[in-house]
Amino acid sequence: GQRRIEGRPPQEGGPLKVTIVSAHGLRQADDFSKSDPYCMCFVEGRPSTKFVTRVVDNNDSPVWEHTDLIWDYQPGDTLMFRVYDKDWLSRDDALGR
């Protein structure tokens, strides 16, 4: 699916502000309903920078409108975005990146 992501380069010595807006056309990872997607963002190689959106239940085109800060961002770092289906009784399923 497609994701719309907004961000601005950090000011010298400042955090990076990231907004995860939405995703569209995600696959159905659950047997009897649509997926329960959430998005995770982090700097590649530095899991301590991770933040996660809320879960949107039973939806293949979630809207998160989630804004967060990455405090340890350095110019040239690679941001990673991963979308998962929340499973309450088993491991979460990867939906995209």
JSON list of N, CA and C in Angstrom, two decimals, residues 7-50:
[
{"chain": "A", "resi": 7, "resn": "GLY", "atom": "N", "xyz": [7.69, 15.37, 6.68]},
{"chain": "A", "resi": 7, "resn": "GLY", "atom": "CA", "xyz": [8.75, 15.66, 7.64]},
{"chain": "A", "resi": 7, "resn": "GLY", "atom": "C", "xyz": [9.52, 16.89, 7.21]},
{"chain": "A", "resi": 8, "resn": "ARG", "atom": "N", "xyz": [10.25, 17.44, 8.14]},
{"chain": "A", "resi": 8, "resn": "ARG", "atom": "CA", "xyz": [11.09, 18.61, 7.87]},
{"chain": "A", "resi": 8, "resn": "ARG", "atom": "C", "xyz": [12.49, 18.32, 8.35]},
{"chain": "A", "resi": 9, "resn": "PRO", "atom": "N", "xyz": [13.50, 18.82, 7.62]},
{"chain": "A", "resi": 9, "resn": "PRO", "atom": "CA", "xyz": [14.87, 18.64, 8.11]},
{"chain": "A", "resi": 9, "resn": "PRO", "atom": "C", "xyz": [15.03, 19.33, 9.46]},
{"chain": "A", "resi": 10, "resn": "PRO", "atom": "N", "xyz": [15.78, 18.71, 10.37]},
{"chain": "A", "resi": 10, "resn": "PRO", "atom": "CA", "xyz": [15.95, 19.34, 11.69]},
{"chain": "A", "resi": 10, "resn": "PRO", "atom": "C", "xyz": [16.82, 20.58, 11.59]},
{"chain": "A", "resi": 11, "resn": "GLN", "atom": "N", "xyz": [16.56, 21.52, 12.48]},
{"chain": "A", "resi": 11, "resn": "GLN", "atom": "CA", "xyz": [17.46, 22.66, 12.59]},
{"chain": "A", "resi": 11, "resn": "GLN", "atom": "C", "xyz": [18.73, 22.16, 13.24]},
{"chain": "A", "resi": 12, "resn": "GLU", "atom": "N", "xyz": [19.79, 22.90, 13.08]},
{"chain": "A", "resi": 12, "resn": "GLU", "atom": "CA", "xyz": [21.09, 22.50, 13.64]},
{"chain": "A", "resi": 12, "resn": "GLU", "atom": "C", "xyz": [20.92, 22.21, 15.13]},
{"chain": "A", "resi": 13, "resn": "GLY", "atom": "N", "xyz": [21.18, 20.98, 15.53]},
{"chain": "A", "resi": 13, "resn": "GLY", "atom": "CA", "xyz": [21.10, 20.60, 16.93]},
{"chain": "A", "resi": 13, "resn": "GLY", "atom": "C", "xyz": [19.70, 20.35, 17.45]},
{"chain": "A", "resi": 14, "resn": "GLY", "atom": "N", "xyz": [18.69, 20.36, 16.56]},
{"chain": "A", "resi": 14, "resn": "GLY", "atom": "CA", "xyz": [17.31, 20.17, 17.01]},
{"chain": "A", "resi": 14, "resn": "GLY", "atom": "C", "xyz": [16.78, 18.81, 16.62]},
{"chain": "A", "resi": 15, "resn": "PRO", "atom": "N", "xyz": [15.61, 18.43, 17.16]},
{"chain": "A", "resi": 15, "resn": "PRO", "atom": "CA", "xyz": [15.01, 17.14, 16.81]},
{"chain": "A", "resi": 15, "resn": "PRO", "atom": "C", "xyz": [14.35, 17.19, 15.43]},
{"chain": "A", "resi": 16, "resn": "LEU", "atom": "N", "xyz": [14.08, 16.01, 14.88]},
{"chain": "A", "resi": 16, "resn": "LEU", "atom": "CA", "xyz": [13.36, 15.88, 13.61]},
{"chain": "A", "resi": 16, "resn": "LEU", "atom": "C", "xyz": [11.89, 15.65, 13.92]},
{"chain": "A", "resi": 17, "resn": "LYS", "atom": "N", "xyz": [11.02, 16.49, 13.38]},
{"chain": "A", "resi": 17, "resn": "LYS", "atom": "CA", "xyz": [9.58, 16.34, 13.53]},
{"chain": "A", "resi": 17, "resn": "LYS", "atom": "C", "xyz": [9.06, 15.51, 12.36]},
{"chain": "A", "resi": 18, "resn": "VAL", "atom": "N", "xyz": [8.37, 14.42, 12.67]},
{"chain": "A", "resi": 18, "resn": "VAL", "atom": "CA", "xyz": [7.84, 13.50, 11.65]},
{"chain": "A", "resi": 18, "resn": "VAL", "atom": "C", "xyz": [6.34, 13.35, 11.85]},
{"chain": "A", "resi": 19, "resn": "THR", "atom": "N", "xyz": [5.57, 13.44, 10.76]},
{"chain": "A", "resi": 19, "resn": "THR", "atom": "CA", "xyz": [4.14, 13.19, 10.80]},
{"chain": "A", "resi": 19, "resn": "THR", "atom": "C", "xyz": [3.82, 12.01, 9.89]},
{"chain": "A", "resi": 20, "resn": "ILE", "atom": "N", "xyz": [3.22, 10.98, 10.46]},
{"chain": "A", "resi": 20, "resn": "ILE", "atom": "CA", "xyz": [2.73, 9.84, 9.67]},
{"chain": "A", "resi": 20, "resn": "ILE", "atom": "C", "xyz": [1.25, 10.08, 9.49]},
{"chain": "A", "resi": 21, "resn": "VAL", "atom": "N", "xyz": [0.85, 10.28, 8.25]},
{"chain": "A", "resi": 21, "resn": "VAL", "atom": "CA", "xyz": [-0.52, 10.70, 7.96]},
{"chain": "A", "resi": 21, "resn": "VAL", "atom": "C", "xyz": [-1.45, 9.50, 7.78]},
{"chain": "A", "resi": 22, "resn": "SER", "atom": "N", "xyz": [-1.14, 8.63, 6.81]},
{"chain": "A", "resi": 22, "resn": "SER", "atom": "CA", "xyz": [-2.08, 7.55, 6.49]},
{"chain": "A", "resi": 22, "resn": "SER", "atom": "C", "xyz": [-1.41, 6.49, 5.64]},
{"chain": "A", "resi": 23, "resn": "ALA", "atom": "N", "xyz": [-2.15, 5.40, 5.39]},
{"chain": "A", "resi": 23, "resn": "ALA", "atom": "CA", "xyz": [-1.75, 4.35, 4.45]},
{"chain": "A", "resi": 23, "resn": "ALA", "atom": "C", "xyz": [-3.00, 3.94, 3.68]},
{"chain": "A", "resi": 24, "resn": "HIS", "atom": "N", "xyz": [-2.82, 3.39, 2.49]},
{"chain": "A", "resi": 24, "resn": "HIS", "atom": "CA", "xyz": [-3.95, 3.01, 1.65]},
{"chain": "A", "resi": 24, "resn": "HIS", "atom": "C", "xyz": [-3.73, 1.65, 1.02]},
{"chain": "A", "resi": 25, "resn": "GLY", "atom": "N", "xyz": [-4.77, 0.86, 0.93]},
{"chain": "A", "resi": 25, "resn": "GLY", "atom": "CA", "xyz": [-4.72, -0.42, 0.22]},
{"chain": "A", "resi": 25, "resn": "GLY", "atom": "C", "xyz": [-3.88, -1.48, 0.90]},
{"chain": "A", "resi": 26, "resn": "LEU", "atom": "N", "xyz": [-3.86, -1.51, 2.22]},
{"chain": "A", "resi": 26, "resn": "LEU", "atom": "CA", "xyz": [-3.10, -2.53, 2.93]},
{"chain": "A", "resi": 26, "resn": "LEU", "atom": "C", "xyz": [-3.76, -3.89, 2.75]},
{"chain": "A", "resi": 27, "resn": "ARG", "atom": "N", "xyz": [-2.97, -4.94, 2.75]},
{"chain": "A", "resi": 27, "resn": "ARG", "atom": "CA", "xyz": [-3.52, -6.28, 2.58]},
{"chain": "A", "resi": 27, "resn": "ARG", "atom": "C", "xyz": [-4.24, -6.72, 3.86]},
{"chain": "A", "resi": 28, "resn": "GLN", "atom": "N", "xyz": [-5.13, -7.66, 3.69]},
{"chain": "A", "resi": 28, "resn": "GLN", "atom": "CA", "xyz": [-5.88, -8.22, 4.82]},
{"chain": "A", "resi": 28, "resn": "GLN", "atom": "C", "xyz": [-5.03, -9.33, 5.43]},
{"chain": "A", "resi": 29, "resn": "ALA", "atom": "N", "xyz": [-4.54, -9.12, 6.64]},
{"chain": "A", "resi": 29, "resn": "ALA", "atom": "CA", "xyz": [-3.68, -10.10, 7.29]},
{"chain": "A", "resi": 29, "resn": "ALA", "atom": "C", "xyz": [-4.45, -11.00, 8.24]},
{"chain": "A", "resi": 30, "resn": "ASP", "atom": "N", "xyz": [-5.69, -10.64, 8.57]},
{"chain": "A", "resi": 30, "resn": "ASP", "atom": "CA", "xyz": [-6.51, -11.44, 9.47]},
{"chain": "A", "resi": 30, "resn": "ASP", "atom": "C", "xyz": [-7.48, -12.30, 8.66]},
{"chain": "A", "resi": 31, "resn": "ASP", "atom": "N", "xyz": [-7.83, -13.46, 9.19]},
{"chain": "A", "resi": 31, "resn": "ASP", "atom": "CA", "xyz": [-8.69, -14.40, 8.45]},
{"chain": "A", "resi": 31, "resn": "ASP", "atom": "C", "xyz": [-10.12, -13.90, 8.27]},
{"chain": "A", "resi": 32, "resn": "PHE", "atom": "N", "xyz": [-10.68, -13.24, 9.29]},
{"chain": "A", "resi": 32, "resn": "PHE", "atom": "CA", "xyz": [-12.11, -12.93, 9.25]},
{"chain": "A", "resi": 32, "resn": "PHE", "atom": "C", "xyz": [-12.42, -11.44, 9.27]},
{"chain": "A", "resi": 33, "resn": "SER", "atom": "N", "xyz": [-11.40, -10.61, 9.21]},
{"chain": "A", "resi": 33, "resn": "SER", "atom": "CA", "xyz": [-11.63, -9.16, 9.20]},
{"chain": "A", "resi": 33, "resn": "SER", "atom": "C", "xyz": [-10.45, -8.47, 8.54]},
{"chain": "A", "resi": 34, "resn": "LYS", "atom": "N", "xyz": [-10.58, -7.18, 8.36]},
{"chain": "A", "resi": 34, "resn": "LYS", "atom": "CA", "xyz": [-9.46, -6.40, 7.82]},
{"chain": "A", "resi": 34, "resn": "LYS", "atom": "C", "xyz": [-8.36, -6.32, 8.87]},
{"chain": "A", "resi": 35, "resn": "SER", "atom": "N", "xyz": [-7.22, -5.84, 8.47]},
{"chain": "A", "resi": 35, "resn": "SER", "atom": "CA", "xyz": [-6.09, -5.71, 9.38]},
{"chain": "A", "resi": 35, "resn": "SER", "atom": "C", "xyz": [-6.34, -4.62, 10.42]},
{"chain": "A", "resi": 36, "resn": "ASP", "atom": "N", "xyz": [-5.56, -4.66, 11.49]},
{"chain": "A", "resi": 36, "resn": "ASP", "atom": "CA", "xyz": [-5.57, -3.66, 12.56]},
{"chain": "A", "resi": 36, "resn": "ASP", "atom": "C", "xyz": [-4.19, -2.98, 12.52]},
{"chain": "A", "resi": 37, "resn": "PRO", "atom": "N", "xyz": [-3.98, -2.06, 11.57]},
{"chain": "A", "resi": 37, "resn": "PRO", "atom": "CA", "xyz": [-2.63, -1.55, 11.31]},
{"chain": "A", "resi": 37, "resn": "PRO", "atom": "C", "xyz": [-2.15, -0.46, 12.26]},
{"chain": "A", "resi": 38, "resn": "TYR", "atom": "N", "xyz": [-0.82, -0.45, 12.42]},
{"chain": "A", "resi": 38, "resn": "TYR", "atom": "CA", "xyz": [-0.11, 0.65, 13.08]},
{"chain": "A", "resi": 38, "resn": "TYR", "atom": "C", "xyz": [1.21, 0.82, 12.33]},
{"chain": "A", "resi": 39, "resn": "CYS", "atom": "N", "xyz": [1.83, 1.98, 12.48]},
{"chain": "A", "resi": 39, "resn": "CYS", "atom": "CA", "xyz": [3.09, 2.27, 11.80]},
{"chain": "A", "resi": 39, "resn": "CYS", "atom": "C", "xyz": [4.17, 2.57, 12.84]},
{"chain": "A", "resi": 40, "resn": "MET", "atom": "N", "xyz": [5.35, 2.05, 12.58]},
{"chain": "A", "resi": 40, "resn": "MET", "atom": "CA", "xyz": [6.52, 2.27, 13.43]},
{"chain": "A", "resi": 40, "resn": "MET", "atom": "C", "xyz": [7.54, 3.06, 12.62]},
{"chain": "A", "resi": 41, "resn": "CYS", "atom": "N", "xyz": [8.18, 4.03, 13.25]},
{"chain": "A", "resi": 41, "resn": "CYS", "atom": "CA", "xyz": [9.23, 4.83, 12.61]},
{"chain": "A", "resi": 41, "resn": "CYS", "atom": "C", "xyz": [10.45, 4.82, 13.51]},
{"chain": "A", "resi": 42, "resn": "PHE", "atom": "N", "xyz": [11.63, 4.72, 12.91]},
{"chain": "A", "resi": 42, "resn": "PHE", "atom": "CA", "xyz": [12.87, 4.76, 13.67]},
{"chain": "A", "resi": 42, "resn": "PHE", "atom": "C", "xyz": [14.04, 5.07, 12.74]},
{"chain": "A", "resi": 43, "resn": "VAL", "atom": "N", "xyz": [15.15, 5.47, 13.33]},
{"chain": "A", "resi": 43, "resn": "VAL", "atom": "CA", "xyz": [16.38, 5.68, 12.57]},
{"chain": "A", "resi": 43, "resn": "VAL", "atom": "C", "xyz": [17.03, 4.31, 12.39]},
{"chain": "A", "resi": 44, "resn": "GLU", "atom": "N", "xyz": [17.38, 3.99, 11.15]},
{"chain": "A", "resi": 44, "resn": "GLU", "atom": "CA", "xyz": [18.00, 2.70, 10.84]},
{"chain": "A", "resi": 44, "resn": "GLU", "atom": "C", "xyz": [19.23, 2.48, 11.73]},
{"chain": "A", "resi": 45, "resn": "GLY", "atom": "N", "xyz": [19.25, 1.32, 12.41]},
{"chain": "A", "resi": 45, "resn": "GLY", "atom": "CA", "xyz": [20.39, 0.97, 13.25]},
{"chain": "A", "resi": 45, "resn": "GLY", "atom": "C", "xyz": [20.32, 1.54, 14.67]},
{"chain": "A", "resi": 46, "resn": "ARG", "atom": "N", "xyz": [19.28, 2.34, 14.97]},
{"chain": "A", "resi": 46, "resn": "ARG", "atom": "CA", "xyz": [19.17, 2.92, 16.31]},
{"chain": "A", "resi": 46, "resn": "ARG", "atom": "C", "xyz": [17.73, 2.74, 16.82]},
{"chain": "A", "resi": 47, "resn": "PRO", "atom": "N", "xyz": [17.40, 1.54, 17.32]},
{"chain": "A", "resi": 47, "resn": "PRO", "atom": "CA", "xyz": [16.04, 1.26, 17.76]},
{"chain": "A", "resi": 47, "resn": "PRO", "atom": "C", "xyz": [15.56, 2.15, 18.91]},
{"chain": "A", "resi": 48, "resn": "SER", "atom": "N", "xyz": [16.46, 2.79, 19.62]},
{"chain": "A", "resi": 48, "resn": "SER", "atom": "CA", "xyz": [16.05, 3.67, 20.72]},
{"chain": "A", "resi": 48, "resn": "SER", "atom": "C", "xyz": [15.31, 4.91, 20.21]},
{"chain": "A", "resi": 49, "resn": "THR", "atom": "N", "xyz": [15.36, 5.18, 18.91]},
{"chain": "A", "resi": 49, "resn": "THR", "atom": "CA", "xyz": [14.69, 6.35, 18.33]},
{"chain": "A", "resi": 49, "resn": "THR", "atom": "C", "xyz": [13.24, 6.04, 17.92]},
{"chain": "A", "resi": 50, "resn": "LYS", "atom": "N", "xyz": [12.79, 4.83, 18.15]},
{"chain": "A", "resi": 50, "resn": "LYS", "atom": "CA", "xyz": [11.50, 4.34, 17.65]},
{"chain": "A", "resi": 50, "resn": "LYS", "atom": "C", "xyz": [10.31, 5.07, 18.28]}
]
